[in-house]
């Protein structure tokens, strides 16, 4: 008997297979060779037959030349930081693809001369918040805050409530971010209560600005007090409002979430926000404010180090001009519609012998904003062991485990992906 392992095809033989040769063309040699080596190792370990090595390598290949996987977010957390926050709309994805090549991001085709970079995105942003005399875009909201500190408070004080000393995540804290820009923090009030008098007492010749930070990922309840932007704007120093999640106008489902228009009307000199939270766009830091103040930020030397690329500008403009982005569709979907989909999916799965039921669920906005807000939702409930099988499948599906069941929450699944979700569960069943 010959050892079957001697029949494992050699790497160069496998790479001559037309399907793998095409993969080298599409994905580059590195990823394809890695998949081939993995398949050969599986054959050597006796996990697959030597004649199946090419098939196995093909099955191992990623869809793109990256190690990032597209994931179905069935967590019920609308803005999920670990899953990349806001998924882009199809319109934004198309715009990214179109802008990926040579593009007129900084060029006027009519005159053949240099033009203002990202003018389309900036015009769309200005149009979306007419109260702003000026708008600017940087890499993220942390960069927007850093730029404010660098341009408006170098060596000076930023007055900030002790109740708003926020850690964004992964150990990054807004007070430390501001201090890294060379500003000094002047903390006022207490964790639960800060009044306008506390701010007034701290303001002096050294004050750069007063900062209001939205506690977007935690809540302090009970015996609390805070000063509003309107009262602070009367203290005679600029007020910068970090609203966090990026609502432009009040949202009826999120009554406690601050928005840019209201903050500007109340007298904020500047408003900063993230582009990839409730706006549903690409990662970006959005700045709205008085024209002269925004210009000061825009012309600061450090602004160049925070400049966004053409892909971000394209995605941002398409998010602003295009159809409702997925984050907003997920937030606003009526629960009756989610229940219908859960019932249909659970019925299809049960018919195929899976222990699946449709259940009520509670979804959340997530680290992106509106802490404590419960969004009524519906989910498909499966035995707990599905959680891992789904997570490690293709495409990976990330649900959540609650009381010994794996829940797939439909608020964060695009209805167009229900069929993919059904297929993914069935693949874990065989
Ligand atoms: C999320 C958040 C930030 C950080 O924004 P990034 O865009 O992630 O840099 C800052 N401030 C508040 C209030 C936030 O919610």
GROMACS .gro file of C-alpha atoms and ligand atoms in nm:
model
  445
    1UNK     CA    1   0.000   0.000   0.000
    2UNK     CA    2   0.140   0.339  -0.093
    3UNK     CA    3   0.111   0.613   0.166
    4UNK     CA    4  -0.176   0.838   0.043
    5UNK     CA    5   0.022   1.137   0.171
    6UNK     CA    6   0.264   1.084  -0.117
    7UNK     CA    7  -0.023   1.166  -0.352
    8UNK     CA    8  -0.068   1.518  -0.206
    9UNK     CA    9  -0.014   1.755  -0.502
   10UNK     CA   10   0.288   1.984  -0.490
   11UNK     CA   11   0.242   2.358  -0.453
   12UNK     CA   12   0.346   2.444  -0.811
   13UNK     CA   13   0.107   2.180  -0.949
   14UNK     CA   14  -0.178   2.327  -0.743
   15UNK     CA   15  -0.099   2.684  -0.848
   16UNK     CA   16  -0.123   2.573  -1.212
   17UNK     CA   17  -0.490   2.479  -1.153
   18UNK     CA   18  -0.681   2.743  -1.356
   19UNK     CA   19  -0.910   2.825  -1.062
   20UNK     CA   20  -0.618   2.884  -0.827
   21UNK     CA   21  -0.431   3.072  -1.100
   22UNK     CA   22  -0.730   3.304  -1.130
   23UNK     CA   23  -0.727   3.348  -0.754
   24UNK     CA   24  -0.359   3.451  -0.772
   25UNK     CA   25  -0.462   3.710  -1.031
   26UNK     CA   26  -0.749   3.840  -0.812
   27UNK     CA   27  -0.602   3.810  -0.463
   28UNK     CA   28  -0.225   3.800  -0.510
   29UNK     CA   29   0.008   3.505  -0.451
   30UNK     CA   30   0.048   3.539  -0.072
   31UNK     CA   31  -0.308   3.457   0.031
   32UNK     CA   32  -0.344   3.181  -0.229
   33UNK     CA   33  -0.018   3.012  -0.126
   34UNK     CA   34  -0.124   3.029   0.238
   35UNK     CA   35  -0.456   2.860   0.152
   36UNK     CA   36  -0.272   2.594  -0.049
   37UNK     CA   37  -0.031   2.521   0.238
   38UNK     CA   38  -0.322   2.492   0.482
   39UNK     CA   39  -0.501   2.248   0.251
   40UNK     CA   40  -0.185   2.039   0.206
   41UNK     CA   41  -0.142   2.024   0.584
   42UNK     CA   42  -0.500   1.906   0.624
   43UNK     CA   43  -0.438   1.630   0.372
   44UNK     CA   44  -0.115   1.534   0.551
   45UNK     CA   45  -0.310   1.512   0.877
   46UNK     CA   46  -0.560   1.283   0.704
   47UNK     CA   47  -0.847   1.534   0.742
   48UNK     CA   48  -0.911   1.548   0.366
   49UNK     CA   49  -0.827   1.322   0.071
   50UNK     CA   50  -0.523   1.415  -0.143
   51UNK     CA   51  -0.747   1.465  -0.447
   52UNK     CA   52  -0.950   1.729  -0.256
   53UNK     CA   53  -0.658   1.960  -0.178
   54UNK     CA   54  -0.732   2.208  -0.459
   55UNK     CA   55  -1.103   2.224  -0.364
   56UNK     CA   56  -1.012   2.273  -0.001
   57UNK     CA   57  -0.766   2.553  -0.085
   58UNK     CA   58  -1.032   2.725  -0.295
   59UNK     CA   59  -1.279   2.701  -0.008
   60UNK     CA   60  -1.021   2.856   0.226
   61UNK     CA   61  -0.969   3.164   0.008
   62UNK     CA   62  -1.096   3.494   0.141
   63UNK     CA   63  -1.340   3.697  -0.070
   64UNK     CA   64  -1.102   3.993  -0.078
   65UNK     CA   65  -0.730   4.046  -0.039
   66UNK     CA   66  -0.769   4.130   0.329
   67UNK     CA   67  -0.809   3.933   0.647
   68UNK     CA   68  -1.125   4.130   0.731
   69UNK     CA   69  -1.447   3.930   0.700
   70UNK     CA   70  -1.786   4.073   0.616
   71UNK     CA   71  -2.001   3.979   0.918
   72UNK     CA   72  -2.375   3.960   0.978
   73UNK     CA   73  -2.441   4.168   1.290
   74UNK     CA   74  -2.722   3.987   1.473
   75UNK     CA   75  -2.625   4.129   1.813
   76UNK     CA   76  -2.904   4.385   1.828
   77UNK     CA   77  -2.643   4.652   1.899
   78UNK     CA   78  -2.697   4.902   1.618
   79UNK     CA   79  -2.361   5.081   1.639
   80UNK     CA   80  -2.127   4.797   1.738
   81UNK     CA   81  -1.773   4.923   1.794
   82UNK     CA   82  -1.611   4.579   1.762
   83UNK     CA   83  -1.797   4.519   1.434
   84UNK     CA   84  -1.679   4.845   1.279
   85UNK     CA   85  -1.959   5.077   1.396
   86UNK     CA   86  -2.182   5.200   1.111
   87UNK     CA   87  -2.209   4.972   0.807
   88UNK     CA   88  -2.199   5.191   0.495
   89UNK     CA   89  -2.502   5.224   0.270
   90UNK     CA   90  -2.484   5.073  -0.080
   91UNK     CA   91  -2.473   5.432  -0.210
   92UNK     CA   92  -2.167   5.505   0.006
   93UNK     CA   93  -1.997   5.182  -0.101
   94UNK     CA   94  -2.052   5.269  -0.467
   95UNK     CA   95  -1.908   5.614  -0.405
   96UNK     CA   96  -1.598   5.464  -0.240
   97UNK     CA   97  -1.544   5.236  -0.538
   98UNK     CA   98  -1.586   5.527  -0.783
   99UNK     CA   99  -1.348   5.752  -0.589
  100UNK     CA  100  -1.092   5.475  -0.544
  101UNK     CA  101  -0.920   5.551  -0.872
  102UNK     CA  102  -0.803   5.891  -0.992
  103UNK     CA  103  -1.078   6.136  -0.898
  104UNK     CA  104  -1.140   6.512  -0.896
  105UNK     CA  105  -1.129   6.536  -0.516
  106UNK     CA  106  -0.906   6.846  -0.533
  107UNK     CA  107  -0.937   6.946  -0.898
  108UNK     CA  108  -1.184   7.151  -1.102
  109UNK     CA  109  -1.251   6.974  -1.429
  110UNK     CA  110  -1.406   7.283  -1.592
  111UNK     CA  111  -1.109   7.513  -1.539
  112UNK     CA  112  -0.835   7.252  -1.509
  113UNK     CA  113  -0.706   7.404  -1.185
  114UNK     CA  114  -0.679   7.305  -0.822
  115UNK     CA  115  -1.008   7.317  -0.631
  116UNK     CA  116  -1.106   7.300  -0.264
  117UNK     CA  117  -1.055   6.946  -0.142
  118UNK     CA  118  -1.374   6.756  -0.063
  119UNK     CA  119  -1.598   7.048  -0.159
  120UNK     CA  120  -1.889   6.816  -0.241
  121UNK     CA  121  -1.886   6.652   0.102
  122UNK     CA  122  -1.843   6.988   0.276
  123UNK     CA  123  -2.133   7.138   0.082
  124UNK     CA  124  -2.352   6.841   0.172
  125UNK     CA  125  -2.255   6.877   0.538
  126UNK     CA  126  -2.326   7.251   0.536
  127UNK     CA  127  -2.659   7.184   0.367
  128UNK     CA  128  -2.753   6.928   0.631
  129UNK     CA  129  -2.688   7.172   0.918
  130UNK     CA  130  -2.776   7.521   0.789
  131UNK     CA  131  -2.720   7.674   1.136
  132UNK     CA  132  -2.345   7.617   1.097
  133UNK     CA  133  -2.150   7.911   0.957
  134UNK     CA  134  -1.861   7.676   0.879
  135UNK     CA  135  -1.801   7.302   0.860
  136UNK     CA  136  -1.488   7.087   0.858
  137UNK     CA  137  -1.410   6.714   0.850
  138UNK     CA  138  -1.120   6.533   1.021
  139UNK     CA  139  -1.036   6.167   1.083
  140UNK     CA  140  -1.263   6.109   1.381
  141UNK     CA  141  -1.425   6.288   1.670
  142UNK     CA  142  -1.116   6.239   1.886
  143UNK     CA  143  -0.918   6.429   1.620
  144UNK     CA  144  -1.184   6.701   1.615
  145UNK     CA  145  -1.144   6.749   1.992
  146UNK     CA  146  -0.766   6.744   1.964
  147UNK     CA  147  -0.780   7.014   1.696
  148UNK     CA  148  -1.007   7.228   1.915
  149UNK     CA  149  -0.759   7.200   2.203
  150UNK     CA  150  -0.459   7.275   1.980
  151UNK     CA  151  -0.617   7.572   1.807
  152UNK     CA  152  -0.826   7.728   2.084
  153UNK     CA  153  -0.653   7.643   2.412
  154UNK     CA  154  -0.275   7.593   2.369
  155UNK     CA  155  -0.121   7.639   2.715
  156UNK     CA  156  -0.459   7.754   2.841
  157UNK     CA  157  -0.748   7.600   3.032
  158UNK     CA  158  -1.040   7.392   2.914
  159UNK     CA  159  -1.322   7.407   3.165
  160UNK     CA  160  -1.502   7.073   3.194
  161UNK     CA  161  -1.749   6.910   3.434
  162UNK     CA  162  -1.630   6.618   3.652
  163UNK     CA  163  -1.942   6.436   3.534
  164UNK     CA  164  -1.817   6.447   3.175
  165UNK     CA  165  -1.466   6.302   3.205
  166UNK     CA  166  -1.543   6.028   2.955
  167UNK     CA  167  -1.337   5.725   2.861
  168UNK     CA  168  -1.420   5.658   2.495
  169UNK     CA  169  -1.296   5.298   2.498
  170UNK     CA  170  -0.981   5.087   2.475
  171UNK     CA  171  -0.825   5.301   2.751
  172UNK     CA  172  -0.853   5.630   2.562
  173UNK     CA  173  -0.989   5.914   2.773
  174UNK     CA  174  -1.106   6.255   2.657
  175UNK     CA  175  -0.938   6.451   2.942
  176UNK     CA  176  -0.601   6.287   2.865
  177UNK     CA  177  -0.650   6.348   2.493
  178UNK     CA  178  -0.701   6.720   2.560
  179UNK     CA  179  -0.399   6.740   2.791
  180UNK     CA  180  -0.185   6.573   2.526
  181UNK     CA  181  -0.251   6.881   2.313
  182UNK     CA  182  -0.087   7.103   2.573
  183UNK     CA  183  -0.407   7.238   2.726
  184UNK     CA  184  -0.475   7.232   3.100
  185UNK     CA  185  -0.798   7.087   3.230
  186UNK     CA  186  -1.001   7.282   3.479
  187UNK     CA  187  -1.244   7.032   3.631
  188UNK     CA  188  -1.557   7.177   3.788
  189UNK     CA  189  -1.854   7.042   3.984
  190UNK     CA  190  -1.895   6.684   4.097
  191UNK     CA  191  -1.963   6.350   3.928
  192UNK     CA  192  -2.338   6.386   3.968
  193UNK     CA  193  -2.398   6.759   3.990
  194UNK     CA  194  -2.241   7.053   3.808
  195UNK     CA  195  -2.407   7.393   3.788
  196UNK     CA  196  -2.350   7.694   3.569
  197UNK     CA  197  -2.213   7.873   3.880
  198UNK     CA  198  -1.937   7.609   3.900
  199UNK     CA  199  -1.829   7.696   3.547
  200UNK     CA  200  -1.862   8.070   3.607
  201UNK     CA  201  -1.633   8.051   3.912
  202UNK     CA  202  -1.363   7.872   3.709
  203UNK     CA  203  -1.361   8.103   3.410
  204UNK     CA  204  -1.080   8.355   3.394
  205UNK     CA  205  -0.814   8.508   3.170
  206UNK     CA  206  -0.660   8.164   3.113
  207UNK     CA  207  -0.977   8.003   2.983
  208UNK     CA  208  -0.951   7.873   2.628
  209UNK     CA  209  -1.302   7.734   2.610
  210UNK     CA  210  -1.574   7.554   2.801
  211UNK     CA  211  -1.627   7.195   2.685
  212UNK     CA  212  -1.954   7.002   2.711
  213UNK     CA  213  -1.904   6.628   2.651
  214UNK     CA  214  -2.204   6.405   2.598
  215UNK     CA  215  -2.176   6.099   2.825
  216UNK     CA  216  -2.260   5.877   2.532
  217UNK     CA  217  -2.169   5.537   2.677
  218UNK     CA  218  -2.286   5.562   3.038
  219UNK     CA  219  -2.558   5.723   3.243
  220UNK     CA  220  -2.563   5.899   3.578
  221UNK     CA  221  -2.913   5.892   3.726
  222UNK     CA  222  -3.072   6.002   4.051
  223UNK     CA  223  -2.959   6.324   4.223
  224UNK     CA  224  -2.807   6.495   3.919
  225UNK     CA  225  -2.772   6.840   3.766
  226UNK     CA  226  -2.591   6.971   3.464
  227UNK     CA  227  -2.562   7.306   3.288
  228UNK     CA  228  -2.694   7.334   2.933
  229UNK     CA  229  -2.509   7.478   2.634
  230UNK     CA  230  -2.742   7.782   2.636
  231UNK     CA  231  -2.653   7.888   2.992
  232UNK     CA  232  -2.284   7.825   2.932
  233UNK     CA  233  -2.284   8.030   2.613
  234UNK     CA  234  -2.381   8.333   2.822
  235UNK     CA  235  -2.058   8.314   3.025
  236UNK     CA  236  -1.866   8.503   2.756
  237UNK     CA  237  -1.617   8.232   2.650
  238UNK     CA  238  -1.645   7.994   2.355
  239UNK     CA  239  -1.842   7.675   2.424
  240UNK     CA  240  -1.743   7.358   2.240
  241UNK     CA  241  -2.006   7.082   2.248
  242UNK     CA  242  -1.895   6.725   2.182
  243UNK     CA  243  -2.230   6.565   2.102
  244UNK     CA  244  -2.076   6.225   2.029
  245UNK     CA  245  -2.308   6.030   1.807
  246UNK     CA  246  -2.371   6.278   1.529
  247UNK     CA  247  -2.742   6.356   1.517
  248UNK     CA  248  -2.797   6.670   1.311
  249UNK     CA  249  -3.152   6.732   1.435
  250UNK     CA  250  -3.353   6.601   1.730
  251UNK     CA  251  -3.462   6.240   1.679
  252UNK     CA  252  -3.807   6.141   1.811
  253UNK     CA  253  -3.688   5.794   1.922
  254UNK     CA  254  -3.388   5.937   2.111
  255UNK     CA  255  -3.520   6.236   2.307
  256UNK     CA  256  -3.212   6.264   2.532
  257UNK     CA  257  -2.955   6.245   2.254
  258UNK     CA  258  -2.803   6.587   2.176
  259UNK     CA  259  -2.796   6.715   1.818
  260UNK     CA  260  -2.584   6.965   1.627
  261UNK     CA  261  -2.862   7.205   1.528
  262UNK     CA  262  -2.994   7.245   1.883
  263UNK     CA  263  -2.643   7.296   2.025
  264UNK     CA  264  -2.562   7.564   1.765
  265UNK     CA  265  -2.894   7.742   1.822
  266UNK     CA  266  -2.821   7.740   2.195
  267UNK     CA  267  -2.499   7.928   2.124
  268UNK     CA  268  -2.221   7.668   2.093
  269UNK     CA  269  -1.922   7.810   1.903
  270UNK     CA  270  -1.832   7.463   1.783
  271UNK     CA  271  -1.998   7.123   1.775
  272UNK     CA  272  -1.800   6.803   1.724
  273UNK     CA  273  -1.939   6.459   1.638
  274UNK     CA  274  -1.849   6.120   1.493
  275UNK     CA  275  -1.941   6.031   1.135
  276UNK     CA  276  -1.976   5.657   1.199
  277UNK     CA  277  -2.225   5.650   1.483
  278UNK     CA  278  -2.587   5.757   1.436
  279UNK     CA  279  -2.519   5.944   1.111
  280UNK     CA  280  -2.441   5.602   0.965
  281UNK     CA  281  -2.142   5.715   0.756
  282UNK     CA  282  -1.769   5.649   0.743
  283UNK     CA  283  -1.535   5.711   1.036
  284UNK     CA  284  -1.490   6.088   1.048
  285UNK     CA  285  -1.487   6.379   1.289
  286UNK     CA  286  -1.746   6.639   1.196
  287UNK     CA  287  -1.704   7.001   1.303
  288UNK     CA  288  -1.979   7.262   1.282
  289UNK     CA  289  -1.959   7.616   1.407
  290UNK     CA  290  -1.902   7.986   1.369
  291UNK     CA  291  -1.727   8.054   1.040
  292UNK     CA  292  -1.424   8.230   1.189
  293UNK     CA  293  -1.367   7.960   1.452
  294UNK     CA  294  -1.391   7.678   1.197
  295UNK     CA  295  -1.143   7.864   0.974
  296UNK     CA  296  -0.899   7.891   1.264
  297UNK     CA  297  -0.917   7.514   1.308
  298UNK     CA  298  -0.894   7.446   0.937
  299UNK     CA  299  -0.579   7.659   0.899
  300UNK     CA  300  -0.403   7.520   1.209
  301UNK     CA  301  -0.083   7.331   1.108
  302UNK     CA  302  -0.204   7.014   1.281
  303UNK     CA  303  -0.519   7.008   1.065
  304UNK     CA  304  -0.308   6.858   0.787
  305UNK     CA  305  -0.227   6.559   1.008
  306UNK     CA  306  -0.597   6.491   1.060
  307UNK     CA  307  -0.703   6.527   0.698
  308UNK     CA  308  -0.945   6.266   0.567
  309UNK     CA  309  -0.880   6.071   0.250
  310UNK     CA  310  -1.084   6.072  -0.069
  311UNK     CA  311  -1.260   5.747   0.025
  312UNK     CA  312  -1.395   5.900   0.344
  313UNK     CA  313  -1.505   6.214   0.161
  314UNK     CA  314  -1.682   6.005  -0.102
  315UNK     CA  315  -1.860   5.787   0.155
  316UNK     CA  316  -1.956   6.085   0.369
  317UNK     CA  317  -2.106   6.278   0.079
  318UNK     CA  318  -2.301   5.974  -0.043
  319UNK     CA  319  -2.427   5.909   0.311
  320UNK     CA  320  -2.549   6.268   0.334
  321UNK     CA  321  -2.703   6.288  -0.012
  322UNK     CA  322  -2.811   5.924  -0.053
  323UNK     CA  323  -3.086   5.703   0.088
  324UNK     CA  324  -3.135   5.627   0.458
  325UNK     CA  325  -2.815   5.453   0.579
  326UNK     CA  326  -2.840   5.109   0.745
  327UNK     CA  327  -2.788   5.247   1.098
  328UNK     CA  328  -3.092   5.471   1.062
  329UNK     CA  329  -3.299   5.200   0.896
  330UNK     CA  330  -3.212   4.967   1.188
  331UNK     CA  331  -3.296   5.232   1.445
  332UNK     CA  332  -3.628   5.322   1.287
  333UNK     CA  333  -3.759   4.979   1.174
  334UNK     CA  334  -4.106   4.919   1.325
  335UNK     CA  335  -4.102   4.626   1.569
  336UNK     CA  336  -4.404   4.467   1.399
  337UNK     CA  337  -4.195   4.423   1.086
  338UNK     CA  338  -3.912   4.266   1.289
  339UNK     CA  339  -4.162   4.023   1.452
  340UNK     CA  340  -4.290   3.917   1.109
  341UNK     CA  341  -3.936   3.845   0.990
  342UNK     CA  342  -3.848   3.653   1.310
  343UNK     CA  343  -4.163   3.444   1.274
  344UNK     CA  344  -4.088   3.368   0.911
  345UNK     CA  345  -3.724   3.275   0.979
  346UNK     CA  346  -3.803   3.061   1.285
  347UNK     CA  347  -4.081   2.887   1.087
  348UNK     CA  348  -3.847   2.808   0.797
  349UNK     CA  349  -3.584   2.674   1.038
  350UNK     CA  350  -3.832   2.469   1.242
  351UNK     CA  351  -3.965   2.318   0.920
  352UNK     CA  352  -3.610   2.199   0.851
  353UNK     CA  353  -3.583   2.042   1.197
  354UNK     CA  354  -3.399   2.322   1.382
  355UNK     CA  355  -3.503   2.406   1.740
  356UNK     CA  356  -3.585   2.769   1.651
  357UNK     CA  357  -3.849   3.003   1.788
  358UNK     CA  358  -3.934   3.370   1.737
  359UNK     CA  359  -3.897   3.570   2.058
  360UNK     CA  360  -3.926   3.929   2.178
  361UNK     CA  361  -3.592   4.103   2.221
  362UNK     CA  362  -3.442   4.431   2.334
  363UNK     CA  363  -3.191   4.600   2.104
  364UNK     CA  364  -2.966   4.897   2.186
  365UNK     CA  365  -2.800   5.185   2.002
  366UNK     CA  366  -2.465   5.077   2.149
  367UNK     CA  367  -2.142   5.254   2.245
  368UNK     CA  368  -2.234   5.500   1.971
  369UNK     CA  369  -2.490   5.679   2.182
  370UNK     CA  370  -2.820   5.684   2.369
  371UNK     CA  371  -2.708   5.478   2.672
  372UNK     CA  372  -2.997   5.311   2.849
  373UNK     CA  373  -3.237   5.346   2.555
  374UNK     CA  374  -3.410   5.011   2.492
  375UNK     CA  375  -3.524   4.949   2.136
  376UNK     CA  376  -3.805   4.689   2.120
  377UNK     CA  377  -3.702   4.413   1.883
  378UNK     CA  378  -3.755   4.054   1.774
  379UNK     CA  379  -3.509   3.767   1.748
  380UNK     CA  380  -3.473   3.408   1.639
  381UNK     CA  381  -3.384   3.194   1.942
  382UNK     CA  382  -3.160   2.891   1.885
  383UNK     CA  383  -2.977   2.645   2.113
  384UNK     CA  384  -2.669   2.806   2.266
  385UNK     CA  385  -2.414   2.597   2.074
  386UNK     CA  386  -2.514   2.778   1.754
  387UNK     CA  387  -2.341   3.093   1.879
  388UNK     CA  388  -1.991   2.960   1.817
  389UNK     CA  389  -2.080   2.765   1.504
  390UNK     CA  390  -2.238   3.076   1.348
  391UNK     CA  391  -1.950   3.301   1.451
  392UNK     CA  392  -1.693   3.074   1.287
  393UNK     CA  393  -1.902   3.004   0.976
  394UNK     CA  394  -1.897   3.176   0.637
  395UNK     CA  395  -2.020   3.448   0.647
  396UNK     CA  396  -1.967   3.480   1.022
  397UNK     CA  397  -2.288   3.564   1.209
  398UNK     CA  398  -2.250   3.731   1.548
  399UNK     CA  399  -2.553   3.690   1.775
  400UNK     CA  400  -2.574   3.714   2.152
  401UNK     CA  401  -2.619   3.452   2.421
  402UNK     CA  402  -2.892   3.511   2.677
  403UNK     CA  403  -3.017   3.263   2.937
  404UNK     CA  404  -2.870   2.963   2.760
  405UNK     CA  405  -3.003   3.052   2.414
  406UNK     CA  406  -2.836   3.203   2.109
  407UNK     CA  407  -3.043   3.503   1.995
  408UNK     CA  408  -3.023   3.645   1.643
  409UNK     CA  409  -3.167   3.994   1.674
  410UNK     CA  410  -3.327   4.116   1.354
  411UNK     CA  411  -3.308   4.488   1.428
  412UNK     CA  412  -2.947   4.492   1.312
  413UNK     CA  413  -2.996   4.261   1.012
  414UNK     CA  414  -3.087   4.417   0.678
  415UNK     CA  415  -3.409   4.247   0.556
  416UNK     CA  416  -3.227   4.175   0.228
  417UNK     CA  417  -2.995   3.949   0.431
  418UNK     CA  418  -3.262   3.729   0.591
  419UNK     CA  419  -3.201   3.461   0.331
  420UNK     CA  420  -2.824   3.464   0.399
  421UNK     CA  421  -2.899   3.436   0.770
  422UNK     CA  422  -3.125   3.138   0.710
  423UNK     CA  423  -2.861   2.968   0.494
  424UNK     CA  424  -2.590   3.039   0.754
  425UNK     CA  425  -2.795   2.870   1.028
  426UNK     CA  426  -2.869   2.571   0.804
  427UNK     CA  427  -2.497   2.529   0.729
  428UNK     CA  428  -2.436   2.494   1.105
  429UNK     CA  429  -2.702   2.224   1.128
  430UNK     CA  430  -2.572   1.960   0.893
  431LIG     C1  431  -1.749   5.824   2.037
  431LIG     C2  432  -1.720   5.951   2.107
  431LIG     C3  433  -1.598   6.016   2.090
  431LIG     C4  434  -1.489   5.959   2.004
  431LIG     O1  435  -1.528   5.965   1.872
  431LIG     P1  436  -1.441   5.891   1.758
  431LIG     O2  437  -1.509   5.929   1.632
  431LIG     O3  438  -1.448   5.745   1.790
  431LIG     O4  439  -1.302   5.941   1.768
  431LIG     C5  440  -1.577   6.135   2.156
  431LIG     N1  441  -1.673   6.189   2.232
  431LIG     C6  442  -1.792   6.129   2.252
  431LIG     C7  443  -1.893   6.195   2.338
  431LIG     C8  444  -1.820   6.008   2.189
  431LIG     O5  445  -1.938   5.951   2.206
   0.00000   0.00000   0.00000
